[in-house]
Amino acid sequence: MSLPISCNKDRWWEGYNVYLENSDVQEHVGEWIEDDFESKVVKILYDGLGGDNIGVDQPLRVLGIGSAEGQQEILQLEKLKTKFSKLSTTVIEPNKQMFLQYQETVRQKSSDLTGIEFEWHNQTYQDYVILHGVKKKYHFISMVHSIYYVGDSDLEETIKELYDILVPGGVILMLLLTDHTGIGKLLHTFPNLATQEQNSAPSDPSMTKSNRLINSTDVKSILDKHQIAYTQSELREFLNITACFTGIDAAKRNLLLDILTQTIDFKASVSTTVYNQVLDFVKDHMSVRKSHHNDDELCYFDTVNDILLITK
Ligand SMILES: C[S@@+](CC[C@H](N)C(=O)[O-])C[C@H]1O[C@@H](n2cnc3c(N)ncnc32)[C@H](O)[C@@H]1O
């Protein structure tokens, strides 16, 4: 029997680290923050809220959900600081190691982060809401590749709740997979790998959780339904999946496949037929290109992510 990788946090982190080693997603998100965050996010916030002396008399309230070690969020905070001198940031991150790493980076960079207060929550968003409710409102909410885990039980309710805690004039940044390229398309095409064989009934009806991750089409249809305003832009990432075919490190190959399919021990837990179907899909959608670093020919599985800026 196979299970969604979300059921085993340790395995997920192991796989996610192998994925990050082979993807340039962090680099591209960092470039987007460097090049576009000021004109696309800071400007909207400043135009919408600056007149109310936000960031001067009272802090701009920022909420980071699924912040990991804070790499991307700190870049965003530094940009926000150029227009808002006072910031109050609430960090929600359930992984202890990442959470402690974020705190350590803030300690090390304290001179660059003056004027920013941090409130720390080492828990899931769902637990945070149970414990603290949804009374506090925010001017900016950052969710980079985290809506999958926050909205997995009821996406529509989660989006309505996030929109409720957004102050008018505020912005939610949501970066997530699309369903028409790379990993998003793979998971959209094979949504039931973790619960059942493709096209057959689940053997255990209590196991309803699928390996399919929320994608931007899911989110946009809810935003459209509730007439919530947003803009959309694309962010490409290149994932080197050579290890899935020729890598000599079997452990890494399996972890990368687990992340691509969001299934624990994918190779061992599905039938040869399903395994081959998925590998054929990957082969049909990958490109073989020269490495940026040397002349090696590598297999790339390219993904287009969506950046949604939700405004109120
Ligand atoms: C794909 S990582 C993205 C991390 C970070 N935002 C970035 O872009 O580098 C997803 C993050 O969401 C966190 N996470 C998982 N489930 C969560 C939940 N229910 N509530 C909040 N965060 C969650 C994970 O621990 C992880 O740090």
mmCIF file of N, CA, C and O in Angstrom, residues 177-264:
data_model
loop_
_atom_site.group_PDB
_atom_site.id
_atom_site.type_symbol
_atom_site.label_atom_id
_atom_site.label_comp_id
_atom_site.label_asym_id
_atom_site.label_seq_id
_atom_site.Cartn_x
_atom_site.Cartn_y
_atom_site.Cartn_z
ATOM 1 N N LEU A 177 2.083 25.812 -7.348
ATOM 2 C CA LEU A 177 2.160 25.070 -8.606
ATOM 3 C C LEU A 177 0.966 25.377 -9.509
ATOM 4 O O LEU A 177 -0.147 25.595 -9.008
ATOM 5 N N THR A 178 1.204 25.338 -10.810
ATOM 6 C CA THR A 178 0.092 25.346 -11.766
ATOM 7 C C THR A 178 -0.262 23.878 -12.054
ATOM 8 O O THR A 178 0.457 22.977 -11.616
ATOM 9 N N ASP A 179 -1.339 23.671 -12.802
ATOM 10 C CA ASP A 179 -1.669 22.266 -13.131
ATOM 11 C C ASP A 179 -1.263 21.909 -14.560
ATOM 12 O O ASP A 179 -1.566 20.833 -15.035
ATOM 13 N N HIS A 180 -0.557 22.814 -15.240
ATOM 14 C CA HIS A 180 -0.300 22.523 -16.650
ATOM 15 C C HIS A 180 1.168 22.321 -17.004
ATOM 16 O O HIS A 180 1.496 22.177 -18.176
ATOM 17 N N THR A 181 2.040 22.322 -16.013
ATOM 18 C CA THR A 181 3.445 22.022 -16.313
ATOM 19 C C THR A 181 4.047 21.202 -15.188
ATOM 20 O O THR A 181 3.552 21.207 -14.062
ATOM 21 N N GLY A 182 5.136 20.533 -15.504
ATOM 22 C CA GLY A 182 6.000 19.894 -14.520
ATOM 23 C C GLY A 182 5.283 19.129 -13.416
ATOM 24 O O GLY A 182 4.382 18.318 -13.657
ATOM 25 N N ILE A 183 5.704 19.397 -12.196
ATOM 26 C CA ILE A 183 5.211 18.623 -11.051
ATOM 27 C C ILE A 183 3.700 18.772 -10.901
ATOM 28 O O ILE A 183 2.990 17.802 -10.637
ATOM 29 N N GLY A 184 3.212 20.011 -11.075
ATOM 30 C CA GLY A 184 1.769 20.252 -10.936
ATOM 31 C C GLY A 184 0.974 19.421 -11.925
ATOM 32 O O GLY A 184 -0.064 18.847 -11.594
ATOM 33 N N LYS A 185 1.476 19.329 -13.162
ATOM 34 C CA LYS A 185 0.761 18.559 -14.191
ATOM 35 C C LYS A 185 0.823 17.061 -13.872
ATOM 36 O O LYS A 185 -0.164 16.334 -14.039
ATOM 37 N N LEU A 186 1.982 16.619 -13.414
ATOM 38 C CA LEU A 186 2.133 15.206 -13.043
ATOM 39 C C LEU A 186 1.118 14.835 -11.953
ATOM 40 O O LEU A 186 0.409 13.819 -12.062
ATOM 41 N N LEU A 187 1.028 15.678 -10.923
ATOM 42 C CA LEU A 187 0.119 15.365 -9.808
ATOM 43 C C LEU A 187 -1.338 15.513 -10.216
ATOM 44 O O LEU A 187 -2.214 14.821 -9.690
ATOM 45 N N HIS A 188 -1.582 16.409 -11.171
ATOM 46 C CA HIS A 188 -2.934 16.588 -11.674
ATOM 47 C C HIS A 188 -3.340 15.377 -12.523
ATOM 48 O O HIS A 188 -4.489 14.938 -12.517
ATOM 49 N N THR A 189 -2.361 14.813 -13.235
ATOM 50 C CA THR A 189 -2.633 13.673 -14.118
ATOM 51 C C THR A 189 -2.768 12.363 -13.334
ATOM 52 O O THR A 189 -3.554 11.491 -13.697
ATOM 53 N N PHE A 190 -1.979 12.232 -12.261
ATOM 54 C CA PHE A 190 -2.012 11.003 -11.441
ATOM 55 C C PHE A 190 -2.380 11.375 -10.001
ATOM 56 O O PHE A 190 -1.526 11.348 -9.116
ATOM 57 N N PRO A 191 -3.642 11.713 -9.747
ATOM 58 C CA PRO A 191 -3.982 12.229 -8.413
ATOM 59 C C PRO A 191 -4.098 11.166 -7.328
ATOM 60 O O PRO A 191 -4.160 11.488 -6.154
ATOM 61 N N ASN A 192 -4.112 9.893 -7.731
ATOM 62 C CA ASN A 192 -4.432 8.860 -6.737
ATOM 63 C C ASN A 192 -3.306 7.875 -6.476
ATOM 64 O O ASN A 192 -3.542 6.795 -5.954
ATOM 65 N N LEU A 193 -2.098 8.266 -6.802
ATOM 66 C CA LEU A 193 -0.991 7.320 -6.638
ATOM 67 C C LEU A 193 -0.853 6.829 -5.211
ATOM 68 O O LEU A 193 -0.542 5.674 -4.959
ATOM 69 N N ALA A 194 -1.116 7.738 -4.274
ATOM 70 C CA ALA A 194 -0.833 7.399 -2.886
ATOM 71 C C ALA A 194 -1.944 6.596 -2.240
ATOM 72 O O ALA A 194 -1.757 6.057 -1.160
ATOM 73 N N THR A 195 -3.087 6.527 -2.857
ATOM 74 C CA THR A 195 -4.190 5.850 -2.183
ATOM 75 C C THR A 195 -4.631 4.589 -2.901
ATOM 76 O O THR A 195 -5.265 3.734 -2.325
ATOM 77 N N GLN A 196 -4.329 4.493 -4.147
ATOM 78 C CA GLN A 196 -4.852 3.359 -4.905
ATOM 79 C C GLN A 196 -4.096 3.244 -6.219
ATOM 80 O O GLN A 196 -3.379 4.145 -6.607
ATOM 81 N N GLU A 197 -4.279 2.144 -6.860
ATOM 82 C CA GLU A 197 -3.739 2.022 -8.205
ATOM 83 C C GLU A 197 -4.553 2.940 -9.112
ATOM 84 O O GLU A 197 -5.731 3.179 -8.865
ATOM 85 N N GLN A 198 -3.925 3.441 -10.143
ATOM 86 C CA GLN A 198 -4.644 4.295 -11.079
ATOM 87 C C GLN A 198 -5.913 3.606 -11.579
ATOM 88 O O GLN A 198 -5.881 2.411 -11.872
ATOM 89 N N ASN A 199 -6.995 4.338 -11.655
ATOM 90 C CA ASN A 199 -8.248 3.869 -12.255
ATOM 91 C C ASN A 199 -8.907 2.687 -11.563
ATOM 92 O O ASN A 199 -9.683 1.978 -12.149
ATOM 93 N N SER A 200 -8.559 2.416 -10.323
ATOM 94 C CA SER A 200 -9.265 1.345 -9.631
ATOM 95 C C SER A 200 -9.770 1.878 -8.293
ATOM 96 O O SER A 200 -9.324 2.899 -7.818
ATOM 97 N N ALA A 201 -10.699 1.165 -7.696
ATOM 98 C CA ALA A 201 -11.282 1.655 -6.447
ATOM 99 C C ALA A 201 -10.260 1.540 -5.313
ATOM 100 O O ALA A 201 -9.449 0.619 -5.311
ATOM 101 N N PRO A 202 -10.298 2.458 -4.339
ATOM 102 C CA PRO A 202 -9.349 2.352 -3.240
ATOM 103 C C PRO A 202 -9.596 1.078 -2.435
ATOM 104 O O PRO A 202 -10.738 0.716 -2.192
ATOM 105 N N SER A 203 -8.512 0.392 -2.064
ATOM 106 C CA SER A 203 -8.701 -0.850 -1.317
ATOM 107 C C SER A 203 -9.170 -0.543 0.104
ATOM 108 O O SER A 203 -9.891 -1.316 0.700
ATOM 109 N N ASP A 204 -8.746 0.591 0.648
ATOM 110 C CA ASP A 204 -9.176 0.961 1.986
ATOM 111 C C ASP A 204 -9.976 2.255 1.889
ATOM 112 O O ASP A 204 -9.411 3.325 1.681
ATOM 113 N N PRO A 205 -11.312 2.172 2.014
ATOM 114 C CA PRO A 205 -12.139 3.355 1.778
ATOM 115 C C PRO A 205 -11.887 4.475 2.788
ATOM 116 O O PRO A 205 -12.192 5.622 2.523
ATOM 117 N N SER A 206 -11.262 4.138 3.952
ATOM 118 C CA SER A 206 -11.007 5.193 4.928
ATOM 119 C C SER A 206 -9.848 6.083 4.474
ATOM 120 O O SER A 206 -9.638 7.175 4.972
ATOM 121 N N MET A 207 -9.080 5.568 3.516
ATOM 122 C CA MET A 207 -7.932 6.347 3.044
ATOM 123 C C MET A 207 -8.339 7.249 1.888
ATOM 124 O O MET A 207 -8.290 6.873 0.735
ATOM 125 N N THR A 208 -8.798 8.421 2.228
ATOM 126 C CA THR A 208 -9.286 9.289 1.169
ATOM 127 C C THR A 208 -8.241 10.305 0.741
ATOM 128 O O THR A 208 -8.377 10.947 -0.276
ATOM 129 N N LYS A 209 -7.195 10.466 1.548
ATOM 130 C CA LYS A 209 -6.224 11.510 1.241
ATOM 131 C C LYS A 209 -5.447 11.184 -0.028
ATOM 132 O O LYS A 209 -4.902 10.104 -0.166
ATOM 133 N N SER A 210 -5.407 12.109 -0.967
ATOM 134 C CA SER A 210 -4.702 11.819 -2.203
ATOM 135 C C SER A 210 -3.346 12.502 -2.201
ATOM 136 O O SER A 210 -3.047 13.315 -1.344
ATOM 137 N N ASN A 211 -2.518 12.137 -3.172
ATOM 138 C CA ASN A 211 -1.204 12.768 -3.259
ATOM 139 C C ASN A 211 -1.284 14.076 -4.046
ATOM 140 O O ASN A 211 -0.305 14.781 -4.171
ATOM 141 N N ARG A 212 -2.450 14.372 -4.577
ATOM 142 C CA ARG A 212 -2.613 15.552 -5.416
ATOM 143 C C ARG A 212 -2.441 16.811 -4.564
ATOM 144 O O ARG A 212 -3.027 16.922 -3.496
ATOM 145 N N LEU A 213 -1.620 17.752 -5.039
ATOM 146 C CA LEU A 213 -1.467 19.007 -4.308
ATOM 147 C C LEU A 213 -2.404 20.047 -4.903
ATOM 148 O O LEU A 213 -2.693 20.020 -6.104
ATOM 149 N N ILE A 214 -2.851 20.965 -4.054
ATOM 150 C CA ILE A 214 -3.639 22.101 -4.533
ATOM 151 C C ILE A 214 -2.824 22.820 -5.608
ATOM 152 O O ILE A 214 -1.610 22.938 -5.485
ATOM 153 N N ASN A 215 -3.486 23.275 -6.664
ATOM 154 C CA ASN A 215 -2.750 24.053 -7.666
ATOM 155 C C ASN A 215 -3.441 25.399 -7.888
ATOM 156 O O ASN A 215 -4.504 25.662 -7.300
ATOM 157 N N SER A 216 -2.849 26.215 -8.739
ATOM 158 C CA SER A 216 -3.353 27.594 -8.856
ATOM 159 C C SER A 216 -4.741 27.642 -9.494
ATOM 160 O O SER A 216 -5.506 28.570 -9.225
ATOM 161 N N THR A 217 -5.082 26.651 -10.313
ATOM 162 C CA THR A 217 -6.434 26.626 -10.883
ATOM 163 C C THR A 217 -7.469 26.467 -9.767
ATOM 164 O O THR A 217 -8.528 27.106 -9.785
ATOM 165 N N ASP A 218 -7.162 25.605 -8.790
ATOM 166 C CA ASP A 218 -8.076 25.418 -7.650
ATOM 167 C C ASP A 218 -8.281 26.748 -6.922
ATOM 168 O O ASP A 218 -9.405 27.128 -6.578
ATOM 169 N N VAL A 219 -7.173 27.436 -6.660
ATOM 170 C CA VAL A 219 -7.262 28.689 -5.887
ATOM 171 C C VAL A 219 -7.988 29.758 -6.692
ATOM 172 O O VAL A 219 -8.896 30.434 -6.181
ATOM 173 N N LYS A 220 -7.639 29.868 -7.982
ATOM 174 C CA LYS A 220 -8.241 30.943 -8.797
ATOM 175 C C LYS A 220 -9.751 30.737 -8.949
ATOM 176 O O LYS A 220 -10.503 31.697 -8.972
ATOM 177 N N SER A 221 -10.176 29.475 -9.034
ATOM 178 C CA SER A 221 -11.628 29.273 -9.212
ATOM 179 C C SER A 221 -12.367 29.724 -7.950
ATOM 180 O O SER A 221 -13.476 30.260 -8.035
ATOM 181 N N ILE A 222 -11.766 29.555 -6.789
ATOM 182 C CA ILE A 222 -12.415 30.020 -5.546
ATOM 183 C C ILE A 222 -12.376 31.556 -5.473
ATOM 184 O O ILE A 222 -13.369 32.195 -5.107
ATOM 185 N N LEU A 223 -11.252 32.133 -5.856
ATOM 186 C CA LEU A 223 -11.159 33.605 -5.844
ATOM 187 C C LEU A 223 -12.204 34.189 -6.805
ATOM 188 O O LEU A 223 -12.900 35.158 -6.471
ATOM 189 N N ASP A 224 -12.326 33.570 -7.996
ATOM 190 C CA ASP A 224 -13.307 34.063 -8.977
ATOM 191 C C ASP A 224 -14.723 33.920 -8.432
ATOM 192 O O ASP A 224 -15.545 34.830 -8.548
ATOM 193 N N LYS A 225 -14.993 32.761 -7.818
ATOM 194 C CA LYS A 225 -16.337 32.507 -7.281
ATOM 195 C C LYS A 225 -16.726 33.583 -6.263
ATOM 196 O O LYS A 225 -17.875 34.026 -6.220
ATOM 197 N N HIS A 226 -15.764 34.004 -5.450
ATOM 198 C CA HIS A 226 -16.071 34.994 -4.402
ATOM 199 C C HIS A 226 -15.736 36.421 -4.830
ATOM 200 O O HIS A 226 -15.729 37.330 -3.999
ATOM 201 N N GLN A 227 -15.428 36.575 -6.109
ATOM 202 C CA GLN A 227 -15.101 37.894 -6.686
ATOM 203 C C GLN A 227 -14.009 38.608 -5.895
ATOM 204 O O GLN A 227 -14.120 39.784 -5.557
ATOM 205 N N ILE A 228 -12.997 37.842 -5.557
ATOM 206 C CA ILE A 228 -11.838 38.395 -4.852
ATOM 207 C C ILE A 228 -10.799 38.781 -5.907
ATOM 208 O O ILE A 228 -10.459 37.982 -6.782
ATOM 209 N N ALA A 229 -10.306 40.023 -5.805
ATOM 210 C CA ALA A 229 -9.388 40.521 -6.840
ATOM 211 C C ALA A 229 -7.981 39.923 -6.684
ATOM 212 O O ALA A 229 -7.507 39.742 -5.560
ATOM 213 N N TYR A 230 -7.353 39.611 -7.812
ATOM 214 C CA TYR A 230 -5.961 39.127 -7.775
ATOM 215 C C TYR A 230 -5.297 39.378 -9.121
ATOM 216 O O TYR A 230 -5.977 39.570 -10.130
ATOM 217 N N THR A 231 -3.983 39.406 -9.081
ATOM 218 C CA THR A 231 -3.231 39.400 -10.337
ATOM 219 C C THR A 231 -2.405 38.127 -10.352
ATOM 220 O O THR A 231 -2.150 37.525 -9.306
ATOM 221 N N GLN A 232 -1.980 37.756 -11.541
ATOM 222 C CA GLN A 232 -1.261 36.485 -11.690
ATOM 223 C C GLN A 232 -0.032 36.707 -12.554
ATOM 224 O O GLN A 232 -0.107 37.391 -13.571
ATOM 225 N N SER A 233 1.089 36.141 -12.138
ATOM 226 C CA SER A 233 2.253 36.137 -13.025
ATOM 227 C C SER A 233 2.956 34.788 -12.868
ATOM 228 O O SER A 233 2.615 34.015 -11.968
ATOM 229 N N GLU A 234 3.902 34.530 -13.741
ATOM 230 C CA GLU A 234 4.505 33.186 -13.752
ATOM 231 C C GLU A 234 5.928 33.204 -13.225
ATOM 232 O O GLU A 234 6.641 34.195 -13.384
ATOM 233 N N LEU A 235 6.315 32.118 -12.626
ATOM 234 C CA LEU A 235 7.698 31.979 -12.172
ATOM 235 C C LEU A 235 8.171 30.573 -12.537
ATOM 236 O O LEU A 235 7.606 29.584 -12.087
ATOM 237 N N ARG A 236 9.166 30.543 -13.397
ATOM 238 C CA ARG A 236 9.665 29.254 -13.880
ATOM 239 C C ARG A 236 10.661 28.639 -12.927
ATOM 240 O O ARG A 236 11.382 29.366 -12.239
ATOM 241 N N GLU A 237 10.716 27.324 -12.890
ATOM 242 C CA GLU A 237 11.811 26.678 -12.180
ATOM 243 C C GLU A 237 12.279 25.480 -12.978
ATOM 244 O O GLU A 237 11.497 24.840 -13.694
ATOM 245 N N PHE A 238 13.563 25.221 -12.893
ATOM 246 C CA PHE A 238 14.151 24.117 -13.647
ATOM 247 C C PHE A 238 14.624 23.063 -12.655
ATOM 248 O O PHE A 238 15.440 23.351 -11.787
ATOM 249 N N LEU A 239 14.075 21.862 -12.804
ATOM 250 C CA LEU A 239 14.426 20.788 -11.876
ATOM 251 C C LEU A 239 15.243 19.735 -12.615
ATOM 252 O O LEU A 239 14.784 19.158 -13.606
ATOM 253 N N ASN A 240 16.442 19.531 -12.140
ATOM 254 C CA ASN A 240 17.314 18.525 -12.739
ATOM 255 C C ASN A 240 16.906 17.141 -12.203
ATOM 256 O O ASN A 240 17.122 16.834 -11.038
ATOM 257 N N ILE A 241 16.309 16.337 -13.083
ATOM 258 C CA ILE A 241 15.817 15.022 -12.619
ATOM 259 C C ILE A 241 16.663 13.876 -13.187
ATOM 260 O O ILE A 241 16.209 12.725 -13.220
ATOM 261 N N THR A 242 17.884 14.206 -13.595
ATOM 262 C CA THR A 242 18.758 13.172 -14.151
ATOM 263 C C THR A 242 18.853 11.981 -13.185
ATOM 264 O O THR A 242 18.888 10.823 -13.609
ATOM 265 N N ALA A 243 18.874 12.305 -11.886
ATOM 266 C CA ALA A 243 19.000 11.252 -10.872
ATOM 267 C C ALA A 243 17.878 10.217 -10.967
ATOM 268 O O ALA A 243 18.067 9.059 -10.583
ATOM 269 N N CYS A 244 16.718 10.626 -11.489
ATOM 270 C CA CYS A 244 15.600 9.669 -11.584
ATOM 271 C C CYS A 244 15.901 8.557 -12.592
ATOM 272 O O CYS A 244 15.296 7.495 -12.555
ATOM 273 N N PHE A 245 16.838 8.816 -13.518
ATOM 274 C CA PHE A 245 17.107 7.833 -14.573
ATOM 275 C C PHE A 245 18.500 7.225 -14.488
ATOM 276 O O PHE A 245 18.662 6.033 -14.673
ATOM 277 N N THR A 246 19.490 8.074 -14.228
ATOM 278 C CA THR A 246 20.854 7.551 -14.299
ATOM 279 C C THR A 246 21.618 7.680 -12.991
ATOM 280 O O THR A 246 22.748 7.249 -12.906
ATOM 281 N N GLY A 247 20.994 8.315 -11.999
ATOM 282 C CA GLY A 247 21.734 8.550 -10.757
ATOM 283 C C GLY A 247 22.167 7.240 -10.122
ATOM 284 O O GLY A 247 21.432 6.258 -10.105
ATOM 285 N N ILE A 248 23.398 7.264 -9.594
ATOM 286 C CA ILE A 248 23.879 6.036 -8.957
ATOM 287 C C ILE A 248 23.437 5.988 -7.492
ATOM 288 O O ILE A 248 23.474 4.948 -6.867
ATOM 289 N N ASP A 249 22.994 7.130 -6.971
ATOM 290 C CA ASP A 249 22.567 7.174 -5.578
ATOM 291 C C ASP A 249 21.069 6.805 -5.507
ATOM 292 O O ASP A 249 20.198 7.645 -5.719
ATOM 293 N N ALA A 250 20.819 5.519 -5.228
ATOM 294 C CA ALA A 250 19.426 5.030 -5.274
ATOM 295 C C ALA A 250 18.553 5.729 -4.235
ATOM 296 O O ALA A 250 17.375 5.992 -4.485
ATOM 297 N N ALA A 251 19.134 6.038 -3.074
ATOM 298 C CA ALA A 251 18.339 6.674 -2.014
ATOM 299 C C ALA A 251 17.853 8.039 -2.487
ATOM 300 O O ALA A 251 16.676 8.397 -2.324
ATOM 301 N N LYS A 252 18.762 8.796 -3.117
ATOM 302 C CA LYS A 252 18.387 10.123 -3.611
ATOM 303 C C LYS A 252 17.366 10.030 -4.737
ATOM 304 O O LYS A 252 16.439 10.813 -4.828
ATOM 305 N N ARG A 253 17.584 9.034 -5.608
ATOM 306 C CA ARG A 253 16.642 8.858 -6.725
ATOM 307 C C ARG A 253 15.233 8.597 -6.188
ATOM 308 O O ARG A 253 14.257 9.191 -6.631
ATOM 309 N N ASN A 254 15.164 7.723 -5.182
ATOM 310 C CA ASN A 254 13.845 7.398 -4.627
ATOM 311 C C ASN A 254 13.213 8.601 -3.930
ATOM 312 O O ASN A 254 12.001 8.815 -4.030
ATOM 313 N N LEU A 255 14.033 9.380 -3.245
ATOM 314 C CA LEU A 255 13.484 10.557 -2.555
ATOM 315 C C LEU A 255 12.953 11.581 -3.563
ATOM 316 O O LEU A 255 11.896 12.182 -3.376
ATOM 317 N N LEU A 256 13.700 11.745 -4.654
ATOM 318 C CA LEU A 256 13.259 12.704 -5.672
ATOM 319 C C LEU A 256 11.947 12.231 -6.307
ATOM 320 O O LEU A 256 11.012 13.017 -6.509
ATOM 321 N N LEU A 257 11.866 10.925 -6.557
ATOM 322 C CA LEU A 257 10.617 10.377 -7.111
ATOM 323 C C LEU A 257 9.465 10.519 -6.121
ATOM 324 O O LEU A 257 8.330 10.793 -6.502
ATOM 325 N N ASP A 258 9.773 10.360 -4.846
ATOM 326 C CA ASP A 258 8.718 10.506 -3.825
ATOM 327 C C ASP A 258 8.163 11.919 -3.831
ATOM 328 O O ASP A 258 6.960 12.135 -3.679
ATOM 329 N N ILE A 259 9.062 12.910 -4.008
ATOM 330 C CA ILE A 259 8.593 14.307 -4.015
ATOM 331 C C ILE A 259 7.822 14.591 -5.295
ATOM 332 O O ILE A 259 6.756 15.203 -5.281
ATOM 333 N N LEU A 260 8.337 14.102 -6.424
ATOM 334 C CA LEU A 260 7.640 14.327 -7.697
ATOM 335 C C LEU A 260 6.238 13.742 -7.659
ATOM 336 O O LEU A 260 5.295 14.309 -8.208
ATOM 337 N N THR A 261 6.090 12.590 -7.014
ATOM 338 C CA THR A 261 4.791 11.907 -7.004
ATOM 339 C C THR A 261 4.035 12.140 -5.702
ATOM 340 O O THR A 261 2.893 11.695 -5.562
ATOM 341 N N GLN A 262 4.695 12.799 -4.726
ATOM 342 C CA GLN A 262 4.091 13.043 -3.402
ATOM 343 C C GLN A 262 3.637 11.750 -2.749
ATOM 344 O O GLN A 262 2.598 11.695 -2.084
ATOM 345 N N THR A 263 4.427 10.705 -2.965
ATOM 346 C CA THR A 263 4.061 9.375 -2.468
ATOM 347 C C THR A 263 5.240 8.758 -1.730
ATOM 348 O O THR A 263 6.367 8.769 -2.252
ATOM 349 N N ILE A 264 4.998 8.222 -0.548
ATOM 350 C CA ILE A 264 6.087 7.608 0.220
ATOM 351 C C ILE A 264 6.567 6.348 -0.481
ATOM 352 O O ILE A 264 5.767 5.468 -0.808
#
